[in-house]
Tab-separated table of C-alpha atoms in Angstrom:
chain	number	residue	atom	x	y	z
A	26	SER	CA	0.000	0.000	0.000
A	27	GLN	CA	1.006	3.576	-0.532
A	28	THR	CA	2.246	5.774	2.293
A	29	ILE	CA	3.436	9.348	2.458
A	30	HIS	CA	5.902	10.695	4.990
A	31	GLN	CA	6.719	14.225	5.989
A	32	TRP	CA	9.289	15.551	8.411
A	33	PRO	CA	9.771	17.178	10.676
A	34	ALA	CA	6.308	17.219	12.283
A	35	THR	CA	6.910	20.566	13.961
A	36	LEU	CA	9.553	23.207	13.477
A	37	VAL	CA	10.330	26.532	15.120
A	38	GLN	CA	12.767	28.697	13.210
A	39	PRO	CA	13.998	32.294	13.536
A	40	VAL	CA	13.339	34.856	10.824
A	41	GLY	CA	16.054	34.776	8.216
A	42	SER	CA	17.029	31.155	8.792
A	43	PRO	CA	16.906	28.530	6.031
A	44	LEU	CA	14.211	25.879	5.679
A	45	SER	CA	14.091	22.365	4.333
A	46	LEU	CA	10.973	20.199	4.565
A	47	GLU	CA	11.001	16.748	3.094
A	48	CYS	CA	8.233	14.557	1.729
A	49	THR	CA	8.585	10.996	0.498
A	50	VAL	CA	6.056	8.605	-0.968
A	51	GLU	CA	6.220	4.815	-0.897
A	52	GLY	CA	4.346	2.196	-2.852
A	53	THR	CA	3.727	4.062	-6.091
A	54	SER	CA	5.729	5.156	-9.109
A	55	ASN	CA	5.826	8.501	-10.909
A	56	PRO	CA	3.251	10.201	-8.678
A	57	ASN	CA	2.224	13.806	-9.038
A	58	LEU	CA	3.462	15.614	-5.935
A	59	TYR	CA	2.171	18.781	-4.296
A	60	TRP	CA	3.128	21.221	-1.554
A	61	TYR	CA	0.306	23.122	0.167
A	62	ARG	CA	0.316	25.693	2.933
A	63	GLN	CA	-2.468	26.407	5.370
A	64	ALA	CA	-1.911	29.736	7.096
A	65	ALA	CA	-3.804	30.581	10.278
A	66	GLY	CA	-7.438	31.390	9.492
A	67	ARG	CA	-7.024	30.660	5.808
A	68	GLY	CA	-7.726	27.756	3.512
A	69	LEU	CA	-5.235	25.481	1.843
A	70	GLN	CA	-3.106	27.120	-0.804
A	71	LEU	CA	-1.211	25.224	-3.484
A	72	LEU	CA	2.450	26.266	-3.516
A	73	PHE	CA	4.121	23.861	-5.928
A	74	TYR	CA	3.299	20.789	-7.913
A	75	SER	CA	5.446	18.341	-9.828
A	76	ILE	CA	4.606	15.790	-12.495
A	77	GLY	CA	8.077	14.273	-12.637
A	78	ILE	CA	11.715	14.444	-11.541
A	79	GLY	CA	13.059	17.957	-11.941
A	80	GLN	CA	9.687	19.295	-13.141
A	81	ILE	CA	8.338	21.888	-10.737
A	82	SER	CA	5.537	24.381	-11.255
A	83	SER	CA	5.044	27.285	-8.896
A	84	GLU	CA	1.589	28.606	-8.178
A	85	VAL	CA	2.371	31.658	-6.071
A	86	PRO	CA	5.374	34.000	-6.058
A	87	GLN	CA	7.162	33.785	-2.728
A	88	ASN	CA	10.510	33.152	-1.138
A	89	LEU	CA	10.018	29.402	-1.145
A	90	SER	CA	11.301	26.891	-3.677
A	91	ALA	CA	10.734	23.210	-4.319
A	92	SER	CA	12.830	20.433	-5.774
A	93	ARG	CA	12.235	16.840	-6.805
A	94	PRO	CA	15.590	15.086	-6.848
A	95	GLN	CA	14.066	11.603	-6.968
A	96	ASP	CA	10.796	10.184	-8.257
A	97	ARG	CA	9.205	9.914	-4.830
A	98	GLN	CA	10.938	12.735	-2.990
A	99	PHE	CA	9.720	16.324	-2.845
A	100	ILE	CA	11.558	19.018	-0.913
A	101	LEU	CA	10.352	22.475	0.104
A	102	SER	CA	13.077	25.012	0.839
A	103	SER	CA	13.749	28.598	1.688
A	104	LYS	CA	17.010	30.500	1.978
A	105	LYS	CA	15.589	33.054	4.419
A	106	LEU	CA	12.334	32.556	6.264
A	107	LEU	CA	9.838	35.353	6.790
A	108	LEU	CA	7.309	35.678	9.593
A	109	SER	CA	4.576	35.196	7.001
A	110	ASP	CA	5.951	31.741	6.178
A	111	SER	CA	4.488	30.379	9.404
A	112	GLY	CA	1.782	27.824	8.789
A	113	PHE	CA	0.945	24.198	8.301
A	114	TYR	CA	2.652	22.641	5.301
A	115	LEU	CA	1.130	19.621	3.655
A	116	CYS	CA	2.560	17.357	1.010
A	117	ALA	CA	0.221	15.314	-1.170
A	118	TRP	CA	0.449	12.814	-4.002
A	119	SER	CA	-1.832	11.572	-6.718
A	120	VAL	CA	-1.717	9.357	-9.783
A	121	ASN	CA	-3.114	10.900	-12.961
A	122	SER	CA	-6.229	12.832	-12.029
A	123	ASP	CA	-7.268	10.635	-9.162
A	124	THR	CA	-7.822	11.814	-5.622
A	125	GLN	CA	-4.950	13.388	-3.733
A	126	TYR	CA	-3.595	11.789	-0.586
A	127	PHE	CA	-2.153	14.036	2.068
A	128	GLY	CA	0.811	13.577	4.355
A	129	PRO	CA	0.703	14.259	8.107
A	130	GLY	CA	1.957	17.825	7.677
A	131	THR	CA	4.623	20.036	9.227
A	132	ARG	CA	3.685	22.887	11.534
A	133	LEU	CA	6.180	25.694	11.006
A	134	THR	CA	6.460	28.645	13.368
A	135	VAL	CA	8.751	31.477	12.359
A	136	LEU	CA	9.717	33.751	15.236
B	15	LYS	CA	-15.272	36.360	-4.624
B	16	ASN	CA	-13.734	32.982	-3.820
B	17	GLU	CA	-14.137	30.334	-6.458
B	18	VAL	CA	-15.173	27.809	-3.797
B	19	GLU	CA	-17.512	28.909	-1.019
B	20	GLN	CA	-18.562	26.803	1.945
B	21	SER	CA	-21.324	27.310	4.466
B	22	PRO	CA	-21.618	27.447	7.334
B	23	GLN	CA	-18.157	28.455	8.494
B	24	ASN	CA	-18.809	27.050	11.953
B	25	LEU	CA	-21.406	24.571	13.113
B	26	THR	CA	-22.140	23.224	16.578
B	27	ALA	CA	-24.704	20.473	16.951
B	28	GLN	CA	-25.851	17.841	19.412
B	29	GLU	CA	-24.921	14.211	19.041
B	30	GLU	CA	-27.267	12.284	16.719
B	31	GLU	CA	-28.260	15.392	14.746
B	32	PHE	CA	-28.300	15.268	10.957
B	33	ILE	CA	-25.549	17.549	9.638
B	34	THR	CA	-25.400	19.314	6.275
B	35	ILE	CA	-22.425	21.277	4.976
B	36	ASN	CA	-22.779	23.118	1.686
B	37	CYS	CA	-20.288	23.970	-1.028
B	38	SER	CA	-20.782	26.212	-4.068
B	39	TYR	CA	-18.253	26.802	-6.808
B	40	SER	CA	-18.025	29.144	-9.756
B	41	VAL	CA	-15.602	27.411	-12.131
B	42	GLY	CA	-15.859	24.478	-14.483
B	43	ILE	CA	-14.717	21.368	-12.688
B	44	SER	CA	-13.736	17.819	-13.455
B	45	ALA	CA	-14.281	16.637	-9.878
B	46	LEU	CA	-15.226	17.817	-6.414
B	47	HIS	CA	-13.555	16.597	-3.237
B	48	TRP	CA	-14.603	16.520	0.377
B	49	LEU	CA	-11.775	16.383	2.901
B	50	GLN	CA	-11.723	16.016	6.660
B	51	GLN	CA	-9.060	17.729	8.774
B	52	HIS	CA	-8.704	16.734	12.403
B	53	PRO	CA	-7.411	19.041	15.172
B	54	GLY	CA	-3.857	17.770	14.773
B	55	GLY	CA	-3.907	18.922	11.168
B	56	GLY	CA	-3.993	15.591	9.377
B	57	ILE	CA	-6.193	15.526	6.297
B	58	VAL	CA	-8.150	12.602	4.953
B	59	SER	CA	-9.925	12.469	1.632
B	60	LEU	CA	-13.565	11.511	2.168
B	61	PHE	CA	-15.048	11.648	-1.309
B	62	MET	CA	-14.192	12.540	-4.860
B	63	LEU	CA	-17.240	12.883	-7.078
B	64	SER	CA	-18.150	14.289	-10.455
B	65	SER	CA	-21.871	13.512	-10.507
B	66	GLY	CA	-24.698	12.135	-8.429
B	67	LYS	CA	-24.191	10.847	-4.942
B	68	LYS	CA	-21.740	8.769	-2.917
B	69	LYS	CA	-22.175	7.155	0.476
B	70	HIS	CA	-19.615	5.858	2.934
B	71	GLY	CA	-20.904	4.752	6.307
B	72	ARG	CA	-22.733	7.713	7.859
B	73	LEU	CA	-21.364	10.169	5.311
B	74	ILE	CA	-23.188	11.108	2.130
B	75	ALA	CA	-21.940	13.491	-0.549
B	76	THR	CA	-24.065	14.841	-3.376
B	77	ILE	CA	-23.291	17.093	-6.286
B	78	ASN	CA	-25.465	19.053	-8.711
B	79	ILE	CA	-23.300	19.985	-11.679
B	80	GLN	CA	-25.912	22.303	-13.240
B	81	GLU	CA	-26.274	24.295	-10.030
B	82	LYS	CA	-22.540	24.049	-9.177
B	83	HIS	CA	-23.357	22.918	-5.696
B	84	SER	CA	-22.414	20.024	-3.440
B	85	SER	CA	-23.496	18.957	0.016
B	86	LEU	CA	-21.893	16.740	2.620
B	87	HIS	CA	-24.303	15.084	5.030
B	88	ILE	CA	-23.525	13.273	8.257
B	89	THR	CA	-26.260	11.089	9.700
B	90	ALA	CA	-26.437	10.245	13.420
B	91	SER	CA	-23.551	12.593	14.163
B	92	HIS	CA	-21.065	11.704	16.882
B	93	PRO	CA	-18.468	13.742	18.799
B	94	ARG	CA	-15.720	11.972	16.881
B	95	ASP	CA	-17.078	13.631	13.720
B	96	SER	CA	-15.832	16.954	15.099
B	97	ALA	CA	-13.348	18.274	12.572
B	98	VAL	CA	-12.919	20.791	9.785
B	99	TYR	CA	-14.572	19.698	6.561
B	100	ILE	CA	-13.070	21.118	3.410
B	101	CYS	CA	-14.619	21.268	-0.028
B	102	ALA	CA	-12.229	21.397	-2.973
B	103	VAL	CA	-12.598	21.294	-6.752
B	104	SER	CA	-10.363	20.082	-9.537
B	105	ARG	CA	-10.612	22.641	-12.307
B	106	MET	CA	-11.447	21.402	-15.754
B	107	ASN	CA	-8.439	21.251	-18.069
B	108	ARG	CA	-6.066	22.318	-15.323
B	109	ASP	CA	-4.259	19.047	-14.646
B	110	ASP	CA	-4.553	18.096	-11.002
B	111	LYS	CA	-4.681	21.581	-9.545
B	112	ILE	CA	-7.240	21.914	-6.813
B	113	ILE	CA	-8.996	24.965	-5.381
B	114	PHE	CA	-9.926	24.664	-1.737
B	115	GLY	CA	-12.756	26.191	0.228
B	116	LYS	CA	-11.938	27.681	3.620
B	117	GLY	CA	-13.545	24.823	5.481
B	118	THR	CA	-16.410	24.304	7.893
B	119	ARG	CA	-15.531	23.744	11.527
B	120	LEU	CA	-17.932	21.174	12.962
B	121	HIS	CA	-18.277	20.550	16.683
B	122	ILE	CA	-20.573	17.779	17.866
B	123	LEU	CA	-21.555	17.943	21.521
B	124	PRO	CA	-22.115	14.737	23.498
Protein backbone atom coordinates (compact mmCIF):
# COMPACT_ATOMS: atom_id res chain seq x y z
CA SER A 1 0.00 0.00 0.00
CA GLN A 2 1.01 3.58 -0.53
CA THR A 3 2.25 5.77 2.29
CA ILE A 4 3.44 9.35 2.46
CA HIS A 5 5.90 10.70 4.99
CA GLN A 6 6.72 14.23 5.99
CA TRP A 7 9.29 15.55 8.41
CA PRO A 8 9.77 17.18 10.68
CA ALA A 9 6.31 17.22 12.28
CA THR A 10 6.91 20.57 13.96
CA LEU A 11 9.55 23.21 13.48
CA VAL A 12 10.33 26.53 15.12
CA GLN A 13 12.77 28.70 13.21
CA PRO A 14 14.00 32.29 13.54
CA VAL A 15 13.34 34.86 10.82
CA GLY A 16 16.05 34.78 8.22
CA SER A 17 17.03 31.16 8.79
CA PRO A 18 16.91 28.53 6.03
CA LEU A 19 14.21 25.88 5.68
CA SER A 20 14.09 22.36 4.33
CA LEU A 21 10.97 20.20 4.56
CA GLU A 22 11.00 16.75 3.09
CA CYS A 23 8.23 14.56 1.73
CA THR A 24 8.58 11.00 0.50
CA VAL A 25 6.06 8.60 -0.97
CA GLU A 26 6.22 4.81 -0.90
CA GLY A 27 4.35 2.20 -2.85
CA THR A 28 3.73 4.06 -6.09
CA SER A 29 5.73 5.16 -9.11
CA ASN A 30 5.83 8.50 -10.91
CA PRO A 31 3.25 10.20 -8.68
CA ASN A 32 2.22 13.81 -9.04
CA LEU A 33 3.46 15.61 -5.93
CA TYR A 34 2.17 18.78 -4.30
CA TRP A 35 3.13 21.22 -1.55
CA TYR A 36 0.31 23.12 0.17
CA ARG A 37 0.32 25.69 2.93
CA GLN A 38 -2.47 26.41 5.37
CA ALA A 39 -1.91 29.74 7.10
CA ALA A 40 -3.80 30.58 10.28
CA GLY A 41 -7.44 31.39 9.49
CA ARG A 42 -7.02 30.66 5.81
CA GLY A 43 -7.73 27.76 3.51
CA LEU A 44 -5.24 25.48 1.84
CA GLN A 45 -3.11 27.12 -0.80
CA LEU A 46 -1.21 25.22 -3.48
CA LEU A 47 2.45 26.27 -3.52
CA PHE A 48 4.12 23.86 -5.93
CA TYR A 49 3.30 20.79 -7.91
CA SER A 50 5.45 18.34 -9.83
CA ILE A 51 4.61 15.79 -12.50
CA GLY A 52 8.08 14.27 -12.64
CA ILE A 53 11.72 14.44 -11.54
CA GLY A 54 13.06 17.96 -11.94
CA GLN A 55 9.69 19.30 -13.14
CA ILE A 56 8.34 21.89 -10.74
CA SER A 57 5.54 24.38 -11.25
CA SER A 58 5.04 27.29 -8.90
CA GLU A 59 1.59 28.61 -8.18
CA VAL A 60 2.37 31.66 -6.07
CA PRO A 61 5.37 34.00 -6.06
CA GLN A 62 7.16 33.79 -2.73
CA ASN A 63 10.51 33.15 -1.14
CA LEU A 64 10.02 29.40 -1.14
CA SER A 65 11.30 26.89 -3.68
CA ALA A 66 10.73 23.21 -4.32
CA SER A 67 12.83 20.43 -5.77
CA ARG A 68 12.23 16.84 -6.80
CA PRO A 69 15.59 15.09 -6.85
CA GLN A 70 14.07 11.60 -6.97
CA ASP A 71 10.80 10.18 -8.26
CA ARG A 72 9.20 9.91 -4.83
CA GLN A 73 10.94 12.74 -2.99
CA PHE A 74 9.72 16.32 -2.85
CA ILE A 75 11.56 19.02 -0.91
CA LEU A 76 10.35 22.47 0.10
CA SER A 77 13.08 25.01 0.84
CA SER A 78 13.75 28.60 1.69
CA LYS A 79 17.01 30.50 1.98
CA LYS A 80 15.59 33.05 4.42
CA LEU A 81 12.33 32.56 6.26
CA LEU A 82 9.84 35.35 6.79
CA LEU A 83 7.31 35.68 9.59
CA SER A 84 4.58 35.20 7.00
CA ASP A 85 5.95 31.74 6.18
CA SER A 86 4.49 30.38 9.40
CA GLY A 87 1.78 27.82 8.79
CA PHE A 88 0.94 24.20 8.30
CA TYR A 89 2.65 22.64 5.30
CA LEU A 90 1.13 19.62 3.65
CA CYS A 91 2.56 17.36 1.01
CA ALA A 92 0.22 15.31 -1.17
CA TRP A 93 0.45 12.81 -4.00
CA SER A 94 -1.83 11.57 -6.72
CA VAL A 95 -1.72 9.36 -9.78
CA ASN A 96 -3.11 10.90 -12.96
CA SER A 97 -6.23 12.83 -12.03
CA ASP A 98 -7.27 10.64 -9.16
CA THR A 99 -7.82 11.81 -5.62
CA GLN A 100 -4.95 13.39 -3.73
CA TYR A 101 -3.59 11.79 -0.59
CA PHE A 102 -2.15 14.04 2.07
CA GLY A 103 0.81 13.58 4.36
CA PRO A 104 0.70 14.26 8.11
CA GLY A 105 1.96 17.83 7.68
CA THR A 106 4.62 20.04 9.23
CA ARG A 107 3.68 22.89 11.53
CA LEU A 108 6.18 25.69 11.01
CA THR A 109 6.46 28.65 13.37
CA VAL A 110 8.75 31.48 12.36
CA LEU A 111 9.72 33.75 15.24
CA LYS B 1 -15.27 36.36 -4.62
CA ASN B 2 -13.73 32.98 -3.82
CA GLU B 3 -14.14 30.33 -6.46
CA VAL B 4 -15.17 27.81 -3.80
CA GLU B 5 -17.51 28.91 -1.02
CA GLN B 6 -18.56 26.80 1.95
CA SER B 7 -21.32 27.31 4.47
CA PRO B 8 -21.62 27.45 7.33
CA GLN B 9 -18.16 28.45 8.49
CA ASN B 10 -18.81 27.05 11.95
CA LEU B 11 -21.41 24.57 13.11
CA THR B 12 -22.14 23.22 16.58
CA ALA B 13 -24.70 20.47 16.95
CA GLN B 14 -25.85 17.84 19.41
CA GLU B 15 -24.92 14.21 19.04
CA GLU B 16 -27.27 12.28 16.72
CA GLU B 17 -28.26 15.39 14.75
CA PHE B 18 -28.30 15.27 10.96
CA ILE B 19 -25.55 17.55 9.64
CA THR B 20 -25.40 19.31 6.27
CA ILE B 21 -22.43 21.28 4.98
CA ASN B 22 -22.78 23.12 1.69
CA CYS B 23 -20.29 23.97 -1.03
CA SER B 24 -20.78 26.21 -4.07
CA TYR B 25 -18.25 26.80 -6.81
CA SER B 26 -18.02 29.14 -9.76
CA VAL B 27 -15.60 27.41 -12.13
CA GLY B 28 -15.86 24.48 -14.48
CA ILE B 29 -14.72 21.37 -12.69
CA SER B 30 -13.74 17.82 -13.46
CA ALA B 31 -14.28 16.64 -9.88
CA LEU B 32 -15.23 17.82 -6.41
CA HIS B 33 -13.55 16.60 -3.24
CA TRP B 34 -14.60 16.52 0.38
CA LEU B 35 -11.77 16.38 2.90
CA GLN B 36 -11.72 16.02 6.66
CA GLN B 37 -9.06 17.73 8.77
CA HIS B 38 -8.70 16.73 12.40
CA PRO B 39 -7.41 19.04 15.17
CA GLY B 40 -3.86 17.77 14.77
CA GLY B 41 -3.91 18.92 11.17
CA GLY B 42 -3.99 15.59 9.38
CA ILE B 43 -6.19 15.53 6.30
CA VAL B 44 -8.15 12.60 4.95
CA SER B 45 -9.92 12.47 1.63
CA LEU B 46 -13.57 11.51 2.17
CA PHE B 47 -15.05 11.65 -1.31
CA MET B 48 -14.19 12.54 -4.86
CA LEU B 49 -17.24 12.88 -7.08
CA SER B 50 -18.15 14.29 -10.46
CA SER B 51 -21.87 13.51 -10.51
CA GLY B 52 -24.70 12.14 -8.43
CA LYS B 53 -24.19 10.85 -4.94
CA LYS B 54 -21.74 8.77 -2.92
CA LYS B 55 -22.18 7.15 0.48
CA HIS B 56 -19.61 5.86 2.93
CA GLY B 57 -20.90 4.75 6.31
CA ARG B 58 -22.73 7.71 7.86
CA LEU B 59 -21.36 10.17 5.31
CA ILE B 60 -23.19 11.11 2.13
CA ALA B 61 -21.94 13.49 -0.55
CA THR B 62 -24.06 14.84 -3.38
CA ILE B 63 -23.29 17.09 -6.29
CA ASN B 64 -25.46 19.05 -8.71
CA ILE B 65 -23.30 19.98 -11.68
CA GLN B 66 -25.91 22.30 -13.24
CA GLU B 67 -26.27 24.30 -10.03
CA LYS B 68 -22.54 24.05 -9.18
CA HIS B 69 -23.36 22.92 -5.70
CA SER B 70 -22.41 20.02 -3.44
CA SER B 71 -23.50 18.96 0.02
CA LEU B 72 -21.89 16.74 2.62
CA HIS B 73 -24.30 15.08 5.03
CA ILE B 74 -23.53 13.27 8.26
CA THR B 75 -26.26 11.09 9.70
CA ALA B 76 -26.44 10.25 13.42
CA SER B 77 -23.55 12.59 14.16
CA HIS B 78 -21.07 11.70 16.88
CA PRO B 79 -18.47 13.74 18.80
CA ARG B 80 -15.72 11.97 16.88
CA ASP B 81 -17.08 13.63 13.72
CA SER B 82 -15.83 16.95 15.10
CA ALA B 83 -13.35 18.27 12.57
CA VAL B 84 -12.92 20.79 9.78
CA TYR B 85 -14.57 19.70 6.56
CA ILE B 86 -13.07 21.12 3.41
CA CYS B 87 -14.62 21.27 -0.03
CA ALA B 88 -12.23 21.40 -2.97
CA VAL B 89 -12.60 21.29 -6.75
CA SER B 90 -10.36 20.08 -9.54
CA ARG B 91 -10.61 22.64 -12.31
CA MET B 92 -11.45 21.40 -15.75
CA ASN B 93 -8.44 21.25 -18.07
CA ARG B 94 -6.07 22.32 -15.32
CA ASP B 95 -4.26 19.05 -14.65
CA ASP B 96 -4.55 18.10 -11.00
CA LYS B 97 -4.68 21.58 -9.55
CA ILE B 98 -7.24 21.91 -6.81
CA ILE B 99 -9.00 24.97 -5.38
CA PHE B 100 -9.93 24.66 -1.74
CA GLY B 101 -12.76 26.19 0.23
CA LYS B 102 -11.94 27.68 3.62
CA GLY B 103 -13.54 24.82 5.48
CA THR B 104 -16.41 24.30 7.89
CA ARG B 105 -15.53 23.74 11.53
CA LEU B 106 -17.93 21.17 12.96
CA HIS B 107 -18.28 20.55 16.68
CA ILE B 108 -20.57 17.78 17.87
CA LEU B 109 -21.55 17.94 21.52
CA PRO B 110 -22.11 14.74 23.50
